[in-house]
Amino acid sequence: MTGKTLYDKLWESHLVKDLDDGNSLIYIDLQYIHEVTSPQAFEGLRLAKRSPWRSEANMATPDHNVPTTTSERAQGVEGILDPVSKIQVKSLDANCTEFGINEFTIDDPRHGIVHVIGPEQGRTQPGMTIVCGDSHTSTHGALGALAHGIGTSEVEHVLATQCLQQSKAKNMLIKVNGELGRGVTAKDLVLAVIGKIGTAGGTGYTIEFGGDAIKALSIEGRMTVCNMAIEAGARAGIVAVDDKTIEYLKGRPFSPSAELWDQAEAAWRELHSDDDAYFDKIIELEAIDIEPQVSWGTSPEMVAAISKNIPDPAQMENDAKRGNYQQALAYMGLEANTPIQDIKIDRVFIGSCTNSRIEDLRAAAAVVKGHKVAESIKEAIVVPGSGLVKAQAVQEGLDKIFTEAGLQWREPGCSMCLAMNADQLGEEEHCASTSNRNFEGRQGFGGRTHLVSPAMAAAAAVAGHFVDVRDWT
Amino acid sequence: MKKFIKEKGIVIPLDRANVDTDYIIPKQFLKSIKRTGFGKNLFDEARYLDKGLPDQDCSSRPINPDFVLNQARYAGGSILLARENFGCGSSREHAPWALEDYGIRCIIAPSFADIFFNNCFKNGLLPIVLDNNIVNSLFEETVPNEGYELEVDLTEQTILKADGSVIKFEIDCARKKSLLNGLDDISLTLLHADDIKNFEERWKQKSPWLFT
Ligand code: SF4
C-alpha cells in the first residue's frame, strides 16, 4: 500500500462522512471572519433563525477596509471617514456581539490582517482545517493546517454546521531543491513557481511545498509561499510540520496549554507526507536558478527575473498568449524587451498578508537604512500586518529607519493591497508592491502593480526604478 | 436558492483569458452589506469610462462602446461565453452575485478557478466546462451572427444550438441535483447533525486542545 500525503492525512482526519452524491462532509476546526465577506452570511443566519454551531470556533477582525492613517485610527470605529466602510466595520462588531464571536476590534492592540494575526496569536495550529471568506486563507497552510478560502454562502454554512460539503482535491508536490541565493526570498521563490506553472497550474490541487529550500525558510517565509498558492490556482498550500513549526507555536496566547502541549506536539509531529506517498503531480525547481522577481504584467504569472527584459509578445507560442501579453503591456504602459531594471516607480507599498510580518519589515528597513526615497517617488508607505508587528518594529527602531528614509509608517490593515480604503494608486501610476495581485485596477483604478519582495520594493523606493537587491550596498 | 433547469438565451462572448473577480466586480462595491444590486457594476472598469463609486446612478455614466455588454446586439443575454481560468483571484461571492443580478444564468468556459466555480452553484448559476476547441468554435459562431442563441438543458446535460446540433457537458451529480431542485445546502447538511456531533465527540477525545 502506498503511503499518504499530508493532505490525505488532513482530509481523512476531518472526514465526517462521505455523502451519496460523491461529495464529503468535512469538519472545520476554525473559521476566520472579516468585515467584507461576512455581513450577508450573518444576515442569512438571522433570516433562517439559525445560530452558530460552535461560536468559539470562529475568530473575527476588520481588516480589508480599515483606514491606516494614525489620525483616523486614533478614534477607533468612529474615526473611519468613509461612511460605507464604517457601516461595514460596525456591522461586523454588531454581528460578533450578537452571535458570541471573539473579535479583535479595530482598536484592539492585537488587531491586524486576519492572516497575520491568526498565526501570531497561535490560533492557527497544525492539523486543523481552517477556512475564511478570503482566498489568501491558504497562508495558514505554512503551519501544517489545511486552510482555504470560501465564498460567503460557505461562511454561513460553516457558521451553521461547522462543516463544508467538499470533494477532495488532487495532490501536487512542488519541491524546491538546494539553497536560495543571497538576497533571494520566499516571495521570489513563490513568484518564480507561479511564473513556471501559471495561474491555473494548481487548479484542482492542494499543493505541498517541500524540498530543502522550503525547509530552510522560516515559518514567516513559508507563510509568504503558501499565501500565494491561490495565485497558482490551488485553493490550499501546505508545508509539513518540523521543529520550526513547533518552536513557532510555543508560548503563543492560543497555543495548547501546558497540560495538553505534549499530546498536541506528538500529534503534530505526524503531520508530514509519508516517504512513499503518491502525488498526482510533482514539479521540481532548483533554488539556485531563482533570481529576485518582478511582475511586469496584469497576472501573477507575468513575472521576470530582475536581470531580464520584459518578454516580447511576438515570441509567444500561441495567439491566445500573445493577445494576453499585448493586453497586459498596453494596460501597464510598458514596451516589450525593456529591461526590468528600467521600469520606473511612482509609489511603493510594503504590506499585505503576503509580506507585512516582522521579518519583512526588517528586510525592507535593512535596505533603506541610511538612504532616502527617490525624489520621483510620490509616496512610499509601510503598513505592518498587525498591531503586534507594529509594536515589535517600533521596539527595534524600524519605524525610525523608515521615516528617516522618507517612507510613511502606517497603522495595520490590508491597505493598498486591494485599495478598499483611501490607500490607492492613481491612474497609470506604477507601484512596487509586496502584495500578491497585480490585476487591472487591483490597487486603484488604472493603477499598475509590480509584485516584488520587501527588499526589492525598498530598493526601488530609493532608486526610483527596479534594481537588483543582490547588488545593494 | 434559485433553480436552474433550462436556459435559452443570447450568448455574450467575453474574449479574454484569466478574467479575475476584481474585473468582474471591483472592490469598491464590496462595501455593501447586501447580496443584491451588484448587476449594474458587473465588469465596471471595462464597461464604463469613469471610475465607479458605490451607490452611484450608473445611467448617466460614460460607457465604453467597445465593451461587449454595451453592444445592443447582446442586450438581455443570459449565457456568458468566456476563456480559460475564468473567475480567478479573490473568493468574493459578489462576483456570482453581480453576474446573476445582471441576468447571466450560465457561463461557458474551458476552465474556471476553483472558488468561483464553487460559488456559482450556491447562487443558481451554472458554470459549464467545455473543451477548448468547442469554446473556440462557439466564439467563431457567436461573433458574426447577431442574435446567436444557445439552449442549455441541465437535466439532459446538453447545449442545443440553433442548427439543431447538440453539445454534451459533464457536471458532478451532487451539484446537478442541488441546482435542479434549488436546494439549500445548510438544511441538507443539518440532516447529518448527529453524524457531525459524533465526529465532534471523537475528535475532541483525540485533539482536546482544539476544544478548550
Ligand atoms: S492583505 Fe490583501 S490579500 Fe491579504 S487579506 Fe488583505 S486584501 Fe486580501
XYZ file of C-alpha atoms and ligand atoms in Angstrom:
693
model
C 0.000 0.000 0.000
C 1.287 3.443 -0.804
C 1.673 5.964 1.950
C -0.340 9.090 2.492
C 0.368 12.670 1.646
C -0.003 15.337 4.293
C -3.142 16.478 2.519
C -4.582 12.931 2.582
C -3.961 12.807 6.324
C -5.589 16.158 6.987
C -8.565 15.255 4.821
C -9.116 11.856 6.392
C -8.840 13.122 9.944
C -11.652 15.613 9.265
C -13.944 13.413 7.254
C -17.347 13.313 8.950
C -18.835 11.131 6.240
C -18.936 10.533 2.532
C -22.258 11.634 1.068
C -24.243 9.633 -1.501
C -23.658 12.222 -4.177
C -19.880 11.896 -4.289
C -19.124 14.822 -2.002
C -17.898 14.543 1.551
C -18.758 16.322 4.723
C -15.592 17.811 6.175
C -15.342 19.150 9.707
C -13.921 22.662 10.081
C -11.943 23.450 13.223
C -11.630 27.179 12.810
C -13.147 29.965 10.764
C -11.651 33.442 10.449
C -14.099 36.204 9.665
C -13.635 39.733 8.328
C -15.972 42.606 7.551
C -16.280 42.306 3.764
C -17.437 38.750 3.109
C -19.412 38.102 6.292
C -22.376 40.538 6.551
C -24.546 38.562 4.132
C -23.661 35.312 5.929
C -24.776 36.659 9.298
C -27.899 38.051 7.660
C -28.594 34.579 6.268
C -28.326 33.065 9.750
C -30.730 35.620 11.120
C -33.267 35.117 8.349
C -33.227 31.353 8.839
C -33.279 31.784 12.644
C -30.113 29.721 12.988
C -27.327 30.144 15.490
C -23.643 29.252 15.150
C -22.836 25.590 15.689
C -19.800 26.500 17.808
C -19.258 30.241 18.134
C -15.896 29.719 19.808
C -14.579 28.061 16.649
C -14.624 31.469 14.935
C -12.422 34.499 15.256
C -13.080 37.854 13.619
C -11.317 41.101 12.827
C -11.970 44.007 10.474
C -9.016 44.451 8.123
C -9.981 44.958 4.477
C -11.304 48.478 4.526
C -9.981 49.998 7.732
C -8.040 53.250 7.313
C -4.307 53.177 8.049
C -3.566 56.774 8.951
C -2.871 57.356 12.617
C -5.236 60.319 12.793
C -8.199 58.285 11.553
C -7.296 55.312 13.690
C -6.941 57.284 16.897
C -10.694 57.264 17.315
C -11.410 53.610 16.554
C -14.525 52.856 14.506
C -15.827 56.367 14.863
C -12.681 57.682 13.208
C -13.385 55.921 9.908
C -14.142 58.737 7.484
C -15.696 56.679 4.692
C -19.308 56.196 5.826
C -19.788 52.969 3.840
C -16.680 51.365 5.349
C -17.750 52.490 8.763
C -21.099 50.714 8.374
C -19.343 47.539 7.346
C -16.962 47.575 10.320
C -19.814 48.387 12.681
C -21.879 45.543 11.235
C -19.036 43.148 11.984
C -18.873 44.390 15.585
C -22.630 44.049 15.987
C -22.744 40.602 14.381
C -19.901 39.287 16.543
C -21.616 40.580 19.664
C -24.962 39.119 18.658
C -23.533 35.686 17.800
C -20.927 35.475 20.558
C -17.864 35.506 18.309
C -14.467 36.593 19.552
C -13.430 39.709 17.649
C -10.202 41.679 17.674
C -11.799 45.049 17.082
C -10.164 47.900 15.220
C -8.810 49.464 18.427
C -7.524 46.228 19.980
C -3.693 46.283 20.113
C -3.731 42.780 18.596
C -5.787 43.885 15.600
C -4.450 43.355 12.095
C -4.792 41.450 8.845
C -6.648 38.250 9.623
C -3.961 36.029 8.065
C -1.242 37.741 10.064
C -2.926 37.766 13.459
C -4.251 34.195 13.337
C -0.801 32.568 13.332
C 0.635 35.305 15.528
C -1.905 34.507 18.241
C -1.308 30.763 17.941
C -4.914 30.379 16.793
C -3.725 28.653 13.624
C -2.354 25.254 14.597
C -1.022 22.255 12.716
C -3.548 19.603 11.791
C -6.502 21.988 11.773
C -8.946 22.656 8.986
C -9.297 26.394 8.614
C -11.499 28.489 6.344
C -12.166 32.167 5.800
C -14.132 34.151 3.285
C -10.886 35.180 1.718
C -8.789 33.426 -0.877
C -5.477 34.034 0.914
C -6.523 31.733 3.737
C -4.036 29.387 2.095
C -1.423 31.286 4.175
C -2.164 29.151 7.233
C -1.004 26.000 5.452
C 2.530 27.083 6.353
C 1.877 25.606 9.794
C 0.686 22.245 8.506
C -3.023 23.147 8.552
C -5.468 22.542 5.716
C -6.647 26.061 5.026
C -8.534 27.579 2.147
C -10.761 30.420 1.074
C -14.520 30.108 0.671
C -17.381 32.288 -0.540
C -19.987 33.944 1.641
C -22.581 31.159 1.298
C -19.995 28.774 2.699
C -19.117 31.196 5.503
C -22.753 30.910 6.518
C -22.645 27.148 6.025
C -19.656 26.771 8.350
C -21.195 29.078 10.932
C -24.366 26.992 10.934
C -22.932 23.478 10.650
C -19.175 23.542 11.409
C -18.785 21.603 8.173
C -18.334 22.020 4.445
C -19.509 19.812 1.614
C -16.462 19.206 -0.486
C -14.828 16.919 -2.937
C -11.231 16.008 -2.441
C -8.569 17.797 -4.459
C -5.607 16.100 -6.118
C -2.116 16.097 -4.639
C 0.712 18.186 -6.069
C 4.230 18.421 -4.712
C 6.385 21.398 -5.539
C 9.873 20.575 -4.499
C 12.459 23.313 -4.383
C 15.917 21.783 -4.110
C 19.084 23.350 -2.794
C 19.573 26.747 -1.270
C 18.284 30.168 -2.280
C 20.976 32.658 -3.212
C 21.769 35.742 -1.164
C 19.059 38.402 -1.474
C 16.539 35.894 -2.849
C 13.498 35.438 -0.637
C 10.362 33.348 -0.147
C 8.489 35.886 -2.267
C 10.864 35.432 -5.191
C 10.579 31.688 -4.803
C 6.802 31.682 -4.996
C 6.687 34.200 -7.857
C 9.116 32.006 -9.763
C 6.887 28.984 -9.113
C 3.818 30.829 -10.424
C 5.807 32.032 -13.413
C 6.629 28.419 -14.137
C 3.293 26.660 -13.605
C 0.959 29.578 -14.426
C -2.016 30.978 -12.551
C -4.112 27.928 -13.366
C -1.272 25.427 -12.855
C -2.529 24.395 -9.435
C -6.265 24.365 -10.172
C -7.853 21.284 -8.637
C -4.832 20.517 -6.485
C -3.656 21.039 -2.957
C -0.020 21.996 -3.267
C 2.510 20.749 -0.752
C 5.714 22.760 -0.819
C 8.779 20.731 0.066
C 12.473 20.344 -0.568
C 15.495 21.823 1.161
C 14.805 25.406 0.140
C 11.366 25.270 1.763
C 12.718 23.559 4.871
C 15.274 26.325 5.185
C 12.602 29.035 5.188
C 11.327 30.498 8.421
C 7.657 29.977 9.269
C 7.049 33.548 8.103
C 8.693 32.790 4.768
C 6.576 29.657 4.432
C 3.503 31.790 5.026
C 4.532 34.029 2.130
C 4.809 30.959 -0.089
C 1.516 29.340 0.969
C -0.217 32.727 0.794
C 0.351 32.796 -2.948
C -0.637 29.169 -3.611
C -4.014 30.598 -4.616
C -2.263 32.731 -7.237
C -1.107 29.465 -8.759
C -4.743 28.317 -8.844
C -4.540 25.968 -5.853
C -7.022 26.552 -3.079
C -4.612 25.352 -0.434
C -0.844 25.220 0.017
C 0.770 23.271 2.834
C 4.164 22.677 4.375
C 4.991 19.725 6.625
C 5.440 20.263 10.346
C 9.019 20.316 11.598
C 10.972 21.677 14.572
C 10.499 25.213 13.328
C 6.723 24.830 13.355
C 6.753 23.532 16.912
C 9.124 26.275 18.037
C 6.933 28.912 16.402
C 3.863 27.790 18.338
C 5.470 27.649 21.765
C 4.121 30.226 24.162
C 1.624 31.905 21.825
C -1.586 33.091 23.527
C -3.877 30.477 21.946
C -1.353 27.620 21.749
C -2.291 24.498 23.746
C -1.888 24.809 27.492
C 0.998 23.153 29.308
C -1.098 20.065 30.193
C -2.075 19.457 26.598
C 1.094 20.618 24.876
C 2.906 17.276 24.799
C -0.106 15.493 23.386
C -0.546 18.181 20.749
C 3.117 18.171 19.829
C 3.136 14.392 19.409
C 0.151 14.610 17.051
C 1.662 17.494 15.097
C 4.924 15.636 14.540
C 2.983 13.104 12.441
C 1.946 15.821 10.007
C 4.127 15.199 7.002
C 3.754 13.149 3.843
C 4.917 9.547 4.068
C 8.064 8.726 2.122
C 6.120 6.559 -0.299
C 3.165 8.919 -0.650
C 1.637 9.259 -4.092
C 1.402 12.688 -5.722
C -0.640 13.194 -8.874
C 1.892 15.755 -10.000
C 5.422 16.651 -8.926
C 7.261 19.759 -10.022
C 10.890 20.349 -9.135
C 12.840 23.583 -9.158
C 16.429 24.362 -8.307
C 16.645 27.196 -5.797
C 19.922 28.367 -7.214
C 18.215 29.281 -10.509
C 15.827 31.674 -8.796
C 16.671 35.383 -9.015
C 14.776 38.277 -7.447
C 11.492 38.521 -9.357
C 9.405 41.435 -10.612
C 5.960 41.121 -12.161
C 5.597 43.227 -15.298
C 2.007 42.391 -16.333
C -1.513 42.011 -15.014
C -1.394 38.444 -13.777
C 0.999 36.995 -11.181
C 2.349 34.576 -13.779
C 3.686 37.538 -15.765
C 6.963 37.749 -13.891
C 10.576 38.055 -14.876
C 13.911 37.917 -13.086
C 15.434 41.311 -12.309
C 18.290 40.689 -14.727
C 15.912 40.047 -17.647
C 13.796 42.072 -20.055
C 10.042 42.317 -20.431
C 9.113 39.442 -22.740
C 8.085 40.117 -26.309
C 4.526 39.008 -27.148
C 5.707 38.342 -30.704
C 7.790 35.452 -29.336
C 4.812 33.724 -27.703
C 3.895 30.252 -28.840
C 0.190 30.861 -29.487
C -2.295 33.602 -30.361
C -4.100 33.468 -27.051
C -0.934 34.063 -25.061
C 0.251 36.726 -27.482
C -3.077 38.514 -27.048
C -2.867 38.302 -23.247
C 0.646 39.673 -23.211
C -0.251 42.533 -25.552
C -3.293 43.412 -23.465
C -1.181 43.371 -20.314
C 1.584 45.535 -21.754
C -0.953 48.043 -23.070
C -2.550 48.305 -19.639
C 0.830 48.593 -17.936
C 2.076 51.192 -20.426
C 5.243 49.169 -21.000
C 7.190 48.149 -24.083
C 8.337 44.641 -24.853
C 12.071 43.994 -24.426
C 12.547 46.806 -21.897
C 14.999 45.787 -19.167
C 13.070 45.176 -15.928
C 15.553 47.494 -14.184
C 14.376 50.396 -16.349
C 10.785 50.267 -15.110
C 10.194 53.495 -13.178
C 8.187 53.562 -9.990
C 5.764 56.215 -8.673
C 4.695 54.604 -5.436
C 5.823 51.896 -3.058
C 3.665 49.690 -0.868
C 5.221 47.459 1.761
C 2.486 45.441 3.442
C -0.316 42.852 2.912
C -0.773 39.337 4.269
C 1.988 38.214 1.895
C 4.750 40.430 3.293
C 3.934 42.509 6.361
C 5.370 40.425 9.165
C 8.350 41.449 11.244
C 10.931 39.702 9.056
C 9.570 41.504 6.013
C 9.852 44.862 7.719
C 13.357 44.054 8.906
C 14.401 43.160 5.370
C 12.966 46.378 3.949
C 14.455 48.505 6.726
C 17.900 46.998 6.183
C 17.772 48.175 2.569
C 16.572 51.742 3.147
C 18.698 52.398 6.216
C 20.849 55.451 5.632
C 19.216 56.173 2.255
C 16.460 58.481 1.094
C 13.435 57.692 -1.007
C 13.991 58.950 -4.567
C 12.616 62.413 -5.419
C 10.469 60.959 -8.153
C 8.505 58.731 -5.739
C 5.146 60.289 -4.875
C 4.545 58.173 -1.818
C 6.016 55.137 -0.128
C 4.067 53.503 2.676
C 4.861 50.767 5.147
C 1.804 49.063 6.615
C 2.576 46.495 9.316
C 0.394 43.384 9.285
C -0.759 43.714 12.870
C -0.623 45.893 15.933
C 1.869 43.481 17.482
C 4.118 43.531 14.411
C 3.980 47.294 14.609
C 4.912 47.325 18.284
C 7.803 44.951 17.674
C 9.075 47.073 14.790
C 8.901 50.206 16.905
C 10.822 48.465 19.638
C 13.530 47.609 17.134
C 13.561 51.161 15.805
C 12.456 50.140 12.322
C 9.785 52.851 12.221
C 12.521 55.480 12.629
C 14.583 53.957 9.848
C 11.575 54.107 7.536
C 10.501 57.627 8.404
C 14.053 58.965 8.246
C 14.347 57.496 4.769
C 11.100 59.204 3.782
C 8.646 56.304 3.933
C 5.363 56.673 5.789
C 4.705 54.472 8.791
C 1.066 53.406 8.997
C -1.458 51.526 11.132
C -2.178 47.834 10.361
C -4.676 46.642 7.746
C -4.946 45.401 4.171
C -4.469 48.899 2.843
C -3.194 49.256 -0.704
C -3.171 45.505 -1.274
C -6.722 45.850 -2.505
C -7.254 49.556 -2.043
C -10.668 49.392 -0.435
C -9.693 52.211 1.886
C -8.099 55.534 0.946
C -4.694 53.988 0.124
C -4.873 53.763 -3.658
C -2.828 54.213 -6.779
C -3.689 56.986 -9.191
C -4.277 56.210 -12.840
C -1.191 54.977 -14.690
C 0.956 55.063 -11.562
C 3.472 52.263 -11.219
C 3.784 50.698 -7.799
C 6.434 48.407 -6.367
C 4.209 46.340 -4.123
C 4.882 43.468 -1.749
C 1.282 42.264 -2.101
C 0.021 39.323 -4.118
C -2.158 40.508 -7.009
C -1.335 42.706 -9.961
C -4.735 42.512 -11.648
C -6.016 45.544 -13.548
C -7.327 48.085 -11.092
C -6.444 45.988 -8.051
C -4.580 48.774 -6.249
C -6.670 51.595 -7.635
C -8.470 52.461 -10.874
C -5.933 52.394 -13.705
C -3.075 51.622 -11.288
C -0.113 49.498 -12.352
C 1.207 46.993 -9.854
C 4.572 45.255 -9.817
C 4.833 42.408 -7.333
C 8.177 42.122 -5.559
C 9.781 41.121 -2.261
C 10.073 43.646 0.596
C 13.782 44.162 -0.031
C 13.193 44.741 -3.749
C 10.380 47.210 -3.004
C 12.602 49.077 -0.583
C 15.453 49.246 -3.068
C 13.083 50.515 -5.767
C 11.886 53.208 -3.369
C 15.419 54.520 -3.018
C 16.377 54.175 -6.686
C 13.057 55.247 -8.224
C 13.184 52.196 -10.505
C 13.801 48.498 -10.020
C 17.287 47.435 -9.048
C 18.875 44.132 -8.220
C 18.901 43.943 -4.443
C 21.775 41.482 -4.644
C 23.981 44.419 -5.688
C 22.739 46.636 -2.864
C 25.327 48.059 -0.539
C -31.610 29.076 -3.911
C -32.844 29.732 -7.434
C -33.333 26.582 -9.506
C -31.594 26.007 -12.790
C -33.361 23.652 -15.167
C -33.215 25.077 -18.676
C -31.968 28.342 -20.084
C -32.313 29.641 -23.607
C -30.647 32.949 -24.282
C -28.386 35.213 -26.269
C -24.705 34.389 -25.937
C -22.360 37.162 -24.785
C -18.763 36.483 -25.864
C -16.112 37.798 -23.455
C -12.879 37.126 -25.284
C -10.337 37.439 -22.514
C -8.401 34.823 -20.542
C -7.882 34.848 -16.761
C -10.844 37.115 -16.043
C -10.400 37.749 -12.336
C -13.006 38.590 -9.736
C -11.659 42.157 -9.405
C -12.515 42.539 -13.091
C -15.970 41.015 -12.567
C -16.782 43.304 -9.637
C -14.226 45.865 -8.404
C -13.598 46.135 -4.699
C -15.276 49.472 -4.040
C -18.631 47.730 -4.486
C -17.792 45.130 -1.853
C -18.605 47.553 0.896
C -22.284 46.742 0.575
C -23.736 44.560 3.286
C -26.438 43.261 0.926
C -26.466 40.451 -1.614
C -28.288 42.289 -4.365
C -27.810 45.286 -6.613
C -24.359 44.394 -7.985
C -25.504 43.876 -11.598
C -25.100 47.474 -12.661
C -21.447 47.314 -11.658
C -20.672 43.991 -13.306
C -17.340 44.409 -15.167
C -17.435 48.048 -14.034
C -13.937 49.105 -15.072
C -14.309 47.739 -18.579
C -17.902 48.758 -19.006
C -17.693 52.424 -18.032
C -15.062 55.004 -18.859
C -15.022 56.693 -15.457
C -14.243 55.293 -12.056
C -17.362 53.833 -10.465
C -18.444 54.585 -6.934
C -20.798 52.611 -4.718
C -24.421 53.814 -4.721
C -23.853 55.874 -7.845
C -26.534 56.236 -10.503
C -24.945 54.376 -13.422
C -27.415 55.543 -16.059
C -25.577 58.807 -16.660
C -22.030 57.399 -16.642
C -19.936 57.414 -19.837
C -19.886 53.908 -21.262
C -17.155 52.154 -23.167
C -18.811 51.426 -26.536
C -16.259 48.721 -27.353
C -17.101 46.593 -24.342
C -19.273 43.647 -25.184
C -22.020 44.325 -22.613
C -22.549 47.745 -24.157
C -23.305 46.445 -27.619
C -27.024 46.466 -28.330
C -26.952 43.074 -30.018
C -26.042 41.370 -26.738
C -28.700 43.131 -24.645
C -30.638 40.744 -22.444
C -28.078 37.965 -22.993
C -28.036 35.291 -20.306
C -25.217 32.997 -21.393
C -21.667 34.215 -20.989
C -19.031 32.647 -23.196
C -15.584 33.026 -21.685
C -11.964 31.936 -21.868
C -9.748 29.855 -19.598
C -9.353 30.308 -15.841
C -12.490 32.421 -15.568
C -13.109 33.815 -12.068
C -9.581 33.587 -10.723
C -8.433 35.691 -7.800
C -10.409 36.628 -4.751
C -13.079 34.437 -3.149
C -15.676 37.227 -3.241
C -19.121 35.787 -3.830
C -20.038 39.255 -5.042
C -18.752 38.045 -8.437
C -21.506 35.452 -8.974
C -23.959 37.822 -7.273
C -23.125 40.506 -9.841
C -23.411 38.087 -12.779
C -26.704 36.746 -11.504
C -28.059 40.201 -10.753
C -27.197 41.290 -14.292
C -29.150 38.350 -15.700
C -26.431 35.820 -16.523
C -27.577 32.258 -15.767
C -24.874 30.184 -17.366
C -21.152 30.627 -18.078
C -19.320 28.506 -20.612
C -15.505 28.359 -20.492
C -12.639 25.908 -20.990
C -11.764 26.199 -17.283
C -12.753 28.031 -14.116
C -10.951 28.957 -10.929
C -11.985 26.655 -8.054
C -13.558 29.018 -5.562
C -15.513 30.952 -8.171
C -16.763 27.708 -9.715
C -17.979 26.566 -6.342
C -19.604 29.915 -5.543
C -21.656 29.800 -8.761
C -23.542 26.721 -7.620
C -24.544 28.456 -4.392
C -26.315 31.094 -6.448
C -28.201 29.215 -9.105
C -25.590 29.914 -11.768
C -24.395 27.091 -13.977
C -20.716 27.118 -14.992
C -20.058 24.682 -17.845
C -16.593 23.434 -18.729
C -16.125 22.577 -22.388
C -13.131 21.553 -24.388
C -11.074 24.488 -25.641
C -11.771 23.633 -29.294
C -15.511 23.666 -28.729
C -15.269 27.007 -26.907
C -13.240 28.351 -29.823
C -15.855 27.299 -32.319
C -18.609 28.836 -30.193
C -16.723 32.136 -30.255
C -16.401 31.859 -34.021
C -20.112 31.238 -34.399
C -21.274 33.879 -31.919
C -19.316 36.882 -33.096
C -20.540 37.114 -36.739
C -24.126 36.020 -36.014
C -26.281 38.640 -34.376
C -28.865 37.153 -32.041
C -26.891 33.906 -31.657
C -28.611 31.801 -29.002
C -27.985 28.576 -27.154
C -30.332 26.450 -25.091
C -28.818 24.807 -22.053
C -30.647 21.838 -20.579
C -29.266 20.742 -17.228
C -31.395 17.608 -16.859
C -30.106 16.253 -20.156
C -26.656 17.890 -19.760
C -26.886 19.284 -23.261
C -26.427 22.554 -25.093
C -28.673 22.857 -28.118
C -27.563 25.069 -30.999
C -29.914 26.842 -33.408
C -28.867 24.463 -36.189
C -30.143 21.549 -34.125
C -26.760 20.130 -33.169
C -26.092 19.249 -29.571
C -23.066 19.583 -27.279
C -22.906 17.325 -24.218
C -21.376 18.553 -20.981
C -20.307 16.986 -17.709
C -21.345 18.038 -14.223
C -20.980 16.295 -10.905
C -24.212 14.756 -9.766
C -24.382 16.474 -6.362
C -24.182 19.855 -7.977
C -26.652 18.943 -10.663
C -29.166 17.795 -8.093
C -28.904 20.891 -5.972
C -29.237 23.240 -8.975
C -32.199 21.349 -10.423
C -34.016 21.443 -7.110
C -32.777 24.774 -5.826
C -31.746 23.032 -2.603
C -30.479 24.821 0.469
C -27.094 23.320 1.356
C -27.315 24.196 5.007
C -30.564 22.300 5.567
C -29.084 19.358 3.692
C -26.005 19.306 5.889
C -28.090 19.673 9.019
C -29.799 16.387 8.134
C -26.462 14.884 9.195
C -26.347 16.742 12.512
C -25.986 13.524 14.511
C -23.011 12.424 12.440
C -21.403 15.799 12.963
C -21.938 15.569 16.726
C -20.496 12.070 16.829
C -17.492 13.144 14.836
C -17.017 16.098 17.118
C -17.013 13.842 20.204
C -14.384 11.547 18.712
C -12.288 14.480 17.521
C -12.442 16.069 20.951
C -11.113 12.879 22.538
C -8.275 12.811 20.063
C -7.441 16.505 19.923
C -8.688 18.017 23.194
C -6.551 21.146 22.735
C -8.801 22.192 19.867
C -11.790 22.408 22.179
C -10.517 24.416 25.111
S -3.798 41.850 2.661
Fe -4.643 41.746 0.624
S -4.676 39.635 0.056
Fe -4.365 39.750 2.243
S -6.380 39.515 3.133
Fe -5.982 41.692 2.888
S -6.782 42.211 0.892
Fe -6.648 40.002 0.957
